């Protein structure tokens, strides 16, 4: 039995001819044939549907593996276990207890001379429409009947169908400019100073968007997706902020609880809670219940995301891959926004390299039930 696995790490412009030739000349006569397709899966609903139609004429859904490497990350895969394997989270995982959900992706560097390629797609297509939306699905979906790939993907599709398409009024777009006072030569250059970027480009390098889920569990709870380049740190996380404690007896001394799933770096799960200060005082202080993987699982080896996903392809598990109807719904949500940006070319808000991004994004978060106190910052435990 000879099995064949093809990985299409190719420009989208050649997907069609290459897959046609694979079908014509390279299918295994005695075993299975599987095809891994890298993003971007098109640029909007129409181009994605065109590519999907082409691939589905050549291969069955069981042969197609649309890879999103964020679905191979330890803490993203852990979302299902945390949610559905623990009674402590289930009863509060809804609109009655949760004020807002924020899913964040930050990179501390710019385009590094590859701005010409990035400019074709922008931060929304590069990160938000795929990586962050996939995390949203896992955080918001209902409990699947089983852990089989199709049962999980069925629930993800249901969540996506409940999300209205995005408009520009629900977004903040930014573009980084250089910091002339920085000691780092890259940081002194703005996006438009990358020689590969078209002159006067209005392509966003930062985006924040508020999505709503129109279903019984999440009605009224804002899901905020934030992503950007040339920001103040490297970080990817899910931050679930709970509502204020009703009937406050501590004279306003309480701060909202937060459950944070940190995807990278320093993979961890921590819960911000209120506790009494040690000693004679009866004041409150904010602290955390912390599961940092490097401290708790010192000898554990966490495989790279691609390592997990390619192994899944070998064994035929599609749990962590994107199904065609899932992809179509994702593009339905973002296509109107992307077309508006391309046609109207709104000027993105400038933000300094190494900053938190445009202050307008923080204002939008506050307007959508996220409370930032700034009193407490989690730091990863020191590993010995």
CSV table of C-alpha atoms in Angstrom, one decimal:
chain,number,residue,atom,x,y,z
A,1,UNK,CA,0.0,0.0,0.0
A,2,UNK,CA,1.5,3.3,-1.1
A,3,UNK,CA,0.1,6.4,0.5
A,4,UNK,CA,0.7,10.0,-0.8
A,5,UNK,CA,0.6,13.3,1.0
A,6,UNK,CA,1.0,16.5,-0.9
A,7,UNK,CA,1.6,19.9,0.9
A,8,UNK,CA,0.7,22.9,-1.3
A,9,UNK,CA,3.1,25.5,0.1
A,10,UNK,CA,2.5,27.5,-3.1
A,11,UNK,CA,1.3,30.9,-4.3
A,12,UNK,CA,-2.5,30.8,-4.6
A,13,UNK,CA,-2.2,31.7,-8.3
A,14,UNK,CA,-0.9,28.2,-9.1
A,15,UNK,CA,-3.2,26.1,-6.8
A,16,UNK,CA,-5.5,25.3,-9.7
A,17,UNK,CA,-3.0,24.0,-12.3
A,18,UNK,CA,-1.0,22.1,-9.6
A,19,UNK,CA,-4.0,20.3,-8.1
A,20,UNK,CA,-5.3,19.5,-11.6
A,21,UNK,CA,-2.0,17.8,-12.4
A,22,UNK,CA,-1.8,16.0,-9.1
A,23,UNK,CA,-5.2,14.5,-9.8
A,24,UNK,CA,-4.2,13.6,-13.3
A,25,UNK,CA,-0.8,12.0,-12.6
A,26,UNK,CA,0.0,11.6,-8.9
A,27,UNK,CA,-2.9,9.8,-7.1
A,28,UNK,CA,-2.0,6.7,-5.2
A,29,UNK,CA,-3.3,3.6,-7.0
A,30,UNK,CA,-3.1,1.4,-3.9
A,31,UNK,CA,-3.5,3.7,-0.8
A,32,UNK,CA,-4.8,7.1,0.3
A,33,UNK,CA,-3.9,10.4,-1.2
A,34,UNK,CA,-4.3,13.6,0.9
A,35,UNK,CA,-3.6,17.2,0.0
A,36,UNK,CA,-2.7,19.9,2.5
A,37,UNK,CA,-3.7,23.4,1.4
A,38,UNK,CA,-2.0,26.4,3.0
A,39,UNK,CA,-3.7,29.8,3.5
A,40,UNK,CA,-4.7,32.1,2.0
A,41,UNK,CA,-7.8,30.2,0.9
A,42,UNK,CA,-8.8,33.0,-1.5
A,43,UNK,CA,-9.1,36.7,-0.9
A,44,UNK,CA,-12.9,37.0,-0.4
A,45,UNK,CA,-16.1,34.9,-0.6
A,46,UNK,CA,-16.1,34.7,-4.4
A,47,UNK,CA,-12.4,33.7,-4.8
A,48,UNK,CA,-12.6,31.3,-1.9
A,49,UNK,CA,-15.7,29.6,-3.4
A,50,UNK,CA,-14.0,29.4,-6.8
A,51,UNK,CA,-11.0,27.6,-5.2
A,52,UNK,CA,-13.2,25.4,-3.1
A,53,UNK,CA,-15.4,24.4,-6.2
A,54,UNK,CA,-12.2,23.6,-8.1
A,55,UNK,CA,-10.7,21.4,-5.3
A,56,UNK,CA,-14.0,19.6,-4.6
A,57,UNK,CA,-14.3,18.6,-8.3
A,58,UNK,CA,-10.9,16.9,-7.9
A,59,UNK,CA,-10.8,15.6,-4.3
A,60,UNK,CA,-13.3,14.5,-1.7
A,61,UNK,CA,-13.6,16.5,1.6
A,62,UNK,CA,-11.8,13.6,3.4
A,63,UNK,CA,-8.8,14.1,1.1
A,64,UNK,CA,-8.5,17.9,1.7
A,65,UNK,CA,-6.7,19.3,4.7
A,66,UNK,CA,-7.0,23.2,4.9
A,67,UNK,CA,-4.3,24.0,7.4
A,68,UNK,CA,-4.4,26.8,9.9
A,69,UNK,CA,-1.4,26.4,12.2
A,70,UNK,CA,-3.1,28.1,15.1
A,71,UNK,CA,-5.4,25.1,15.4
A,72,UNK,CA,-2.2,23.0,16.2
A,73,UNK,CA,-1.1,25.2,19.1
A,74,UNK,CA,-1.3,23.6,22.6
A,75,UNK,CA,-3.5,26.2,24.3
A,76,UNK,CA,-5.9,26.5,21.3
A,77,UNK,CA,-6.4,22.7,21.4
A,78,UNK,CA,-6.8,22.9,25.2
A,79,UNK,CA,-9.8,25.2,24.9
A,80,UNK,CA,-12.1,22.2,24.3
A,81,UNK,CA,-10.7,20.3,27.2
A,82,UNK,CA,-10.9,23.3,29.6
A,83,UNK,CA,-14.5,24.1,28.6
A,84,UNK,CA,-16.1,20.7,28.4
A,85,UNK,CA,-13.9,18.7,30.9
A,86,UNK,CA,-14.4,21.0,33.9
A,87,UNK,CA,-17.7,21.6,35.8
A,88,UNK,CA,-16.2,24.8,37.3
A,89,UNK,CA,-16.3,26.7,33.9
A,90,UNK,CA,-19.5,25.4,32.2
A,91,UNK,CA,-22.2,27.1,34.3
A,92,UNK,CA,-20.6,30.6,33.9
A,93,UNK,CA,-19.6,30.3,30.2
A,94,UNK,CA,-22.5,32.5,29.0
A,95,UNK,CA,-24.1,35.9,28.7
A,96,UNK,CA,-25.2,35.8,32.4
A,97,UNK,CA,-21.7,35.9,33.8
A,98,UNK,CA,-19.3,37.0,31.0
A,99,UNK,CA,-19.0,40.7,30.2
A,100,UNK,CA,-16.7,40.5,27.1
A,101,UNK,CA,-14.3,38.2,25.3
A,102,UNK,CA,-11.0,39.6,23.8
A,103,UNK,CA,-8.8,37.5,21.5
A,104,UNK,CA,-5.5,39.2,20.8
A,105,UNK,CA,-2.5,38.6,18.5
A,106,UNK,CA,0.5,40.9,18.8
A,107,UNK,CA,3.8,40.9,17.0
A,108,UNK,CA,6.7,43.2,18.1
A,109,UNK,CA,8.2,43.6,14.6
A,110,UNK,CA,7.1,45.1,11.3
A,111,UNK,CA,7.1,43.7,7.8
A,112,UNK,CA,10.9,43.4,7.8
A,113,UNK,CA,11.2,44.0,4.0
A,114,UNK,CA,8.3,41.7,3.1
A,115,UNK,CA,5.8,44.5,3.0
A,116,UNK,CA,5.1,44.1,-0.7
A,117,UNK,CA,3.6,40.6,-0.1
A,118,UNK,CA,1.8,41.7,3.1
A,119,UNK,CA,0.3,44.7,1.3
A,120,UNK,CA,-1.6,42.3,-1.0
A,121,UNK,CA,-3.5,40.8,2.0
A,122,UNK,CA,-3.3,43.1,5.0
A,123,UNK,CA,-3.6,42.1,8.7
A,124,UNK,CA,-7.3,41.1,8.5
A,125,UNK,CA,-6.8,38.4,5.9
A,126,UNK,CA,-3.4,37.5,7.4
A,127,UNK,CA,-4.5,36.9,11.0
A,128,UNK,CA,-8.0,37.9,11.9
A,129,UNK,CA,-10.2,36.2,9.4
A,130,UNK,CA,-8.5,32.8,10.0
A,131,UNK,CA,-6.4,32.4,13.2
A,132,UNK,CA,-8.5,34.6,15.5
A,133,UNK,CA,-11.8,33.6,14.1
A,134,UNK,CA,-10.9,29.9,14.6
A,135,UNK,CA,-10.1,30.6,18.3
A,136,UNK,CA,-13.4,32.5,18.6
A,137,UNK,CA,-15.2,29.4,17.3
A,138,UNK,CA,-13.6,27.1,19.9
A,139,UNK,CA,-14.3,29.6,22.7
A,140,UNK,CA,-17.9,30.2,21.8
A,141,UNK,CA,-19.3,26.9,20.3
A,142,UNK,CA,-21.8,24.6,22.0
A,143,UNK,CA,-20.7,21.3,23.4
A,144,UNK,CA,-20.3,18.8,20.5
A,145,UNK,CA,-22.0,15.4,20.7
A,146,UNK,CA,-18.6,13.7,20.6
A,147,UNK,CA,-15.0,14.7,20.0
A,148,UNK,CA,-15.1,13.4,16.4
A,149,UNK,CA,-13.8,15.9,13.8
A,150,UNK,CA,-17.2,16.5,12.1
A,151,UNK,CA,-19.1,16.9,15.4
A,152,UNK,CA,-16.7,19.6,16.5
A,153,UNK,CA,-16.7,21.3,13.1
A,154,UNK,CA,-20.5,21.2,13.0
A,155,UNK,CA,-20.6,23.3,16.2
A,156,UNK,CA,-18.0,25.7,14.9
A,157,UNK,CA,-20.1,26.3,11.7
A,158,UNK,CA,-23.2,26.9,13.9
A,159,UNK,CA,-21.3,29.7,15.8
A,160,UNK,CA,-20.1,31.3,12.5
A,161,UNK,CA,-23.7,31.3,11.1
A,162,UNK,CA,-24.9,33.2,14.1
A,163,UNK,CA,-22.3,36.1,13.5
A,164,UNK,CA,-23.5,39.0,11.3
A,165,UNK,CA,-21.1,40.3,8.7
A,166,UNK,CA,-18.7,43.0,9.8
A,167,UNK,CA,-18.9,46.7,8.9
A,168,UNK,CA,-16.3,49.4,9.1
A,169,UNK,CA,-18.1,51.1,11.9
A,170,UNK,CA,-17.3,48.1,14.1
A,171,UNK,CA,-13.6,48.3,13.5
A,172,UNK,CA,-10.5,50.3,14.2
A,173,UNK,CA,-7.7,50.2,11.5
A,174,UNK,CA,-4.2,51.3,12.1
A,175,UNK,CA,-0.8,51.5,10.3
A,176,UNK,CA,2.5,51.8,12.2
A,177,UNK,CA,4.9,54.7,11.7
A,178,UNK,CA,8.5,54.8,12.8
A,179,UNK,CA,9.8,55.8,16.2
A,180,UNK,CA,12.6,58.2,15.6
A,181,UNK,CA,13.8,57.9,19.2
A,182,UNK,CA,14.3,54.2,19.1
A,183,UNK,CA,17.7,52.6,19.3
A,184,UNK,CA,16.6,49.8,16.9
A,185,UNK,CA,17.0,50.6,13.2
A,186,UNK,CA,13.9,48.6,12.2
A,187,UNK,CA,11.8,50.6,14.7
A,188,UNK,CA,12.8,53.9,13.2
A,189,UNK,CA,11.1,52.8,9.9
A,190,UNK,CA,7.4,53.0,9.4
A,191,UNK,CA,5.3,50.7,7.2
A,192,UNK,CA,5.4,53.1,4.2
A,193,UNK,CA,9.2,53.3,4.5
A,194,UNK,CA,9.5,49.6,3.6
A,195,UNK,CA,10.8,49.9,0.0
A,196,UNK,CA,8.6,46.9,-1.1
A,197,UNK,CA,5.4,48.7,0.0
A,198,UNK,CA,3.5,50.6,-2.7
A,199,UNK,CA,3.8,54.4,-2.2
A,200,UNK,CA,0.9,55.9,-0.1
A,201,UNK,CA,-0.5,52.5,0.8
A,202,UNK,CA,-3.5,52.5,3.1
A,203,UNK,CA,-3.1,48.8,4.0
A,204,UNK,CA,-3.8,48.3,7.8
A,205,UNK,CA,-1.1,46.7,9.9
A,206,UNK,CA,-3.4,46.8,12.9
A,207,UNK,CA,-7.1,45.9,13.2
A,208,UNK,CA,-9.6,45.6,16.1
A,209,UNK,CA,-13.1,44.5,15.4
A,210,UNK,CA,-16.2,43.8,17.5
A,211,UNK,CA,-18.2,40.7,16.6
A,212,UNK,CA,-21.6,39.8,18.0
A,213,UNK,CA,-23.0,36.3,18.2
A,214,UNK,CA,-26.8,36.2,17.8
A,215,UNK,CA,-27.7,33.1,19.8
A,216,UNK,CA,-29.1,32.2,23.3
A,217,UNK,CA,-25.7,31.8,25.0
A,218,UNK,CA,-23.9,34.9,23.7
A,219,UNK,CA,-26.6,37.5,22.9
A,220,UNK,CA,-25.2,40.9,23.9
A,221,UNK,CA,-21.6,39.7,24.7
A,222,UNK,CA,-19.0,41.5,22.5
A,223,UNK,CA,-16.2,39.3,21.1
A,224,UNK,CA,-13.3,41.6,20.3
A,225,UNK,CA,-10.6,40.5,17.9
A,226,UNK,CA,-7.3,42.5,17.9
A,227,UNK,CA,-4.2,41.9,15.9
A,228,UNK,CA,-1.3,44.0,14.8
A,229,UNK,CA,2.4,44.3,13.8
A,230,UNK,CA,5.1,46.5,15.3
A,231,UNK,CA,3.4,46.5,18.8
A,232,UNK,CA,4.8,46.5,22.3
A,233,UNK,CA,5.1,42.7,22.8
A,234,UNK,CA,4.7,39.3,21.3
A,235,UNK,CA,1.5,37.8,22.6
A,236,UNK,CA,-1.5,35.7,21.6
A,237,UNK,CA,-4.2,35.1,24.2
A,238,UNK,CA,-8.0,34.7,24.9
A,239,UNK,CA,-9.2,37.0,27.7
A,240,UNK,CA,-12.6,36.3,29.1
A,241,UNK,CA,-13.7,39.1,31.4
A,242,UNK,CA,-16.5,38.3,33.9
A,243,UNK,CA,-19.2,40.8,35.0
A,244,UNK,CA,-18.9,42.8,38.2
A,245,UNK,CA,-19.9,41.0,41.4
A,246,UNK,CA,-23.5,42.0,42.2
A,247,UNK,CA,-24.3,43.4,45.7
A,248,UNK,CA,-20.8,44.7,46.3
A,249,UNK,CA,-19.9,44.7,50.1
A,250,UNK,CA,-16.3,45.8,49.7
A,251,UNK,CA,-16.8,49.5,48.9
A,252,UNK,CA,-15.7,49.2,45.3
A,253,UNK,CA,-12.6,47.3,46.1
A,254,UNK,CA,-13.3,44.4,43.8
A,255,UNK,CA,-12.0,44.1,40.2
A,256,UNK,CA,-13.6,41.9,37.6
A,257,UNK,CA,-12.4,38.3,37.4
A,258,UNK,CA,-10.7,37.2,34.2
A,259,UNK,CA,-9.9,33.8,32.7
A,260,UNK,CA,-6.9,34.1,30.4
A,261,UNK,CA,-5.7,31.4,28.0
A,262,UNK,CA,-2.2,32.5,26.9
A,263,UNK,CA,-1.4,30.8,23.6
A,264,UNK,CA,2.1,32.3,23.2
A,265,UNK,CA,4.7,32.8,24.6
A,266,UNK,CA,4.7,31.1,28.0
A,267,UNK,CA,1.7,28.9,27.4
A,268,UNK,CA,-0.5,29.1,30.4
A,269,UNK,CA,-4.0,29.4,31.9
A,270,UNK,CA,-4.6,31.8,34.7
A,271,UNK,CA,-7.6,33.2,36.5
A,272,UNK,CA,-7.5,36.6,38.1
A,273,UNK,CA,-9.3,36.5,41.4
A,274,UNK,CA,-9.8,38.7,44.5
A,275,UNK,CA,-8.4,37.6,47.8
A,276,UNK,CA,-7.7,39.2,51.2
A,277,UNK,CA,-4.3,40.8,51.7
A,278,UNK,CA,-2.1,38.6,53.9
A,279,UNK,CA,-1.9,39.6,57.6
A,280,UNK,CA,-4.1,41.7,59.8
A,281,UNK,CA,-5.6,43.8,57.1
A,282,UNK,CA,-9.0,43.0,55.6
A,283,UNK,CA,-8.3,44.8,52.3
A,284,UNK,CA,-8.7,43.1,49.0
A,285,UNK,CA,-6.0,42.4,46.4
A,286,UNK,CA,-6.0,40.9,42.9
A,287,UNK,CA,-4.0,37.8,42.3
A,288,UNK,CA,-4.2,34.7,40.1
A,289,UNK,CA,-4.6,31.0,40.1
A,290,UNK,CA,-1.9,30.1,37.7
A,291,UNK,CA,-1.2,27.1,35.5
A,292,UNK,CA,2.0,28.0,33.5
A,293,UNK,CA,3.0,25.0,31.5
A,294,UNK,CA,6.8,25.4,31.9
A,295,UNK,CA,6.4,25.4,35.7
A,296,UNK,CA,3.8,22.6,36.0
A,297,UNK,CA,5.0,20.4,33.2
A,298,UNK,CA,8.8,20.9,33.4
A,299,UNK,CA,9.8,17.9,31.4
A,300,UNK,CA,6.9,18.0,28.9
A,301,UNK,CA,7.8,18.6,25.3
A,302,UNK,CA,5.2,20.7,23.5
A,303,UNK,CA,5.3,19.9,19.7
A,304,UNK,CA,5.3,22.6,17.2
A,305,UNK,CA,1.9,23.4,15.7
A,306,UNK,CA,2.8,22.2,12.2
A,307,UNK,CA,4.3,19.0,13.7
A,308,UNK,CA,1.0,18.1,15.3
A,309,UNK,CA,-1.1,19.0,12.2
A,310,UNK,CA,1.1,17.1,9.7
A,311,UNK,CA,0.9,14.0,12.0
A,312,UNK,CA,-2.9,14.4,12.0
A,313,UNK,CA,-2.8,14.3,8.2
A,314,UNK,CA,-0.8,11.0,8.3
A,315,UNK,CA,-3.3,9.4,10.6
A,316,UNK,CA,-6.3,10.9,8.8
A,317,UNK,CA,-7.7,13.1,11.6
A,318,UNK,CA,-9.4,16.3,10.4
A,319,UNK,CA,-10.4,17.7,13.8
A,320,UNK,CA,-8.0,20.6,13.6
A,321,UNK,CA,-8.5,21.5,9.9
A,322,UNK,CA,-11.0,23.8,8.3
A,323,UNK,CA,-14.0,22.4,6.5
A,324,UNK,CA,-15.3,24.0,3.3
A,325,UNK,CA,-18.6,25.3,4.8
A,326,UNK,CA,-16.6,26.7,7.8
A,327,UNK,CA,-14.4,28.6,5.4
A,328,UNK,CA,-17.4,29.9,3.4
A,329,UNK,CA,-19.0,31.3,6.6
A,330,UNK,CA,-15.7,32.9,7.7
A,331,UNK,CA,-15.5,34.7,4.4
A,332,UNK,CA,-19.1,35.8,4.5
A,333,UNK,CA,-18.4,37.6,7.8
A,334,UNK,CA,-15.4,39.5,6.5
A,335,UNK,CA,-15.9,40.0,2.8
A,336,UNK,CA,-18.2,43.1,3.0
A,337,UNK,CA,-15.6,44.8,5.3
A,338,UNK,CA,-12.7,43.9,3.1
A,339,UNK,CA,-14.5,45.2,0.0
A,340,UNK,CA,-15.3,48.5,1.8
A,341,UNK,CA,-11.6,48.9,2.7
A,342,UNK,CA,-10.5,48.2,-0.8
A,343,UNK,CA,-13.0,50.5,-2.5
A,344,UNK,CA,-13.1,53.4,-0.1
A,345,UNK,CA,-9.5,53.2,1.1
A,346,UNK,CA,-10.1,54.7,4.6
A,347,UNK,CA,-6.9,56.1,6.0
A,348,UNK,CA,-5.7,53.9,8.9
A,349,UNK,CA,-4.8,55.6,12.2
A,350,UNK,CA,-1.1,56.0,12.6
A,351,UNK,CA,0.5,54.4,15.7
A,352,UNK,CA,4.1,54.4,16.8
A,353,UNK,CA,6.3,51.3,16.3
A,354,UNK,CA,6.5,49.6,19.7
A,355,UNK,CA,3.3,51.1,21.1
A,356,UNK,CA,0.0,49.4,22.1
A,357,UNK,CA,-1.6,50.4,18.8
A,358,UNK,CA,-4.1,53.1,18.2
A,359,UNK,CA,-5.7,54.5,21.4
A,360,UNK,CA,-9.1,54.3,19.6
A,361,UNK,CA,-8.9,50.5,19.9
A,362,UNK,CA,-8.8,50.9,23.7
A,363,UNK,CA,-11.7,53.3,23.6
A,364,UNK,CA,-13.7,50.8,21.5
A,365,UNK,CA,-13.0,48.0,24.0
A,366,UNK,CA,-14.2,50.2,26.9
A,367,UNK,CA,-17.4,51.0,24.9
A,368,UNK,CA,-17.9,47.2,24.5
A,369,UNK,CA,-17.9,46.2,28.2
A,370,UNK,CA,-14.2,45.7,28.7
A,371,UNK,CA,-12.9,47.3,31.9
A,372,UNK,CA,-9.1,47.9,32.1
A,373,UNK,CA,-7.8,48.9,35.6
A,374,UNK,CA,-4.1,48.7,35.0
A,375,UNK,CA,-3.6,47.7,38.7
A,376,UNK,CA,-2.2,44.3,38.1
A,377,UNK,CA,0.0,42.6,35.4
A,378,UNK,CA,0.5,38.9,35.2
A,379,UNK,CA,4.2,37.8,34.9
A,380,UNK,CA,5.3,34.4,33.8
A,381,UNK,CA,6.8,32.4,36.8
A,382,UNK,CA,10.6,32.0,36.7
A,383,UNK,CA,11.5,28.6,35.6
A,384,UNK,CA,14.3,26.8,37.5
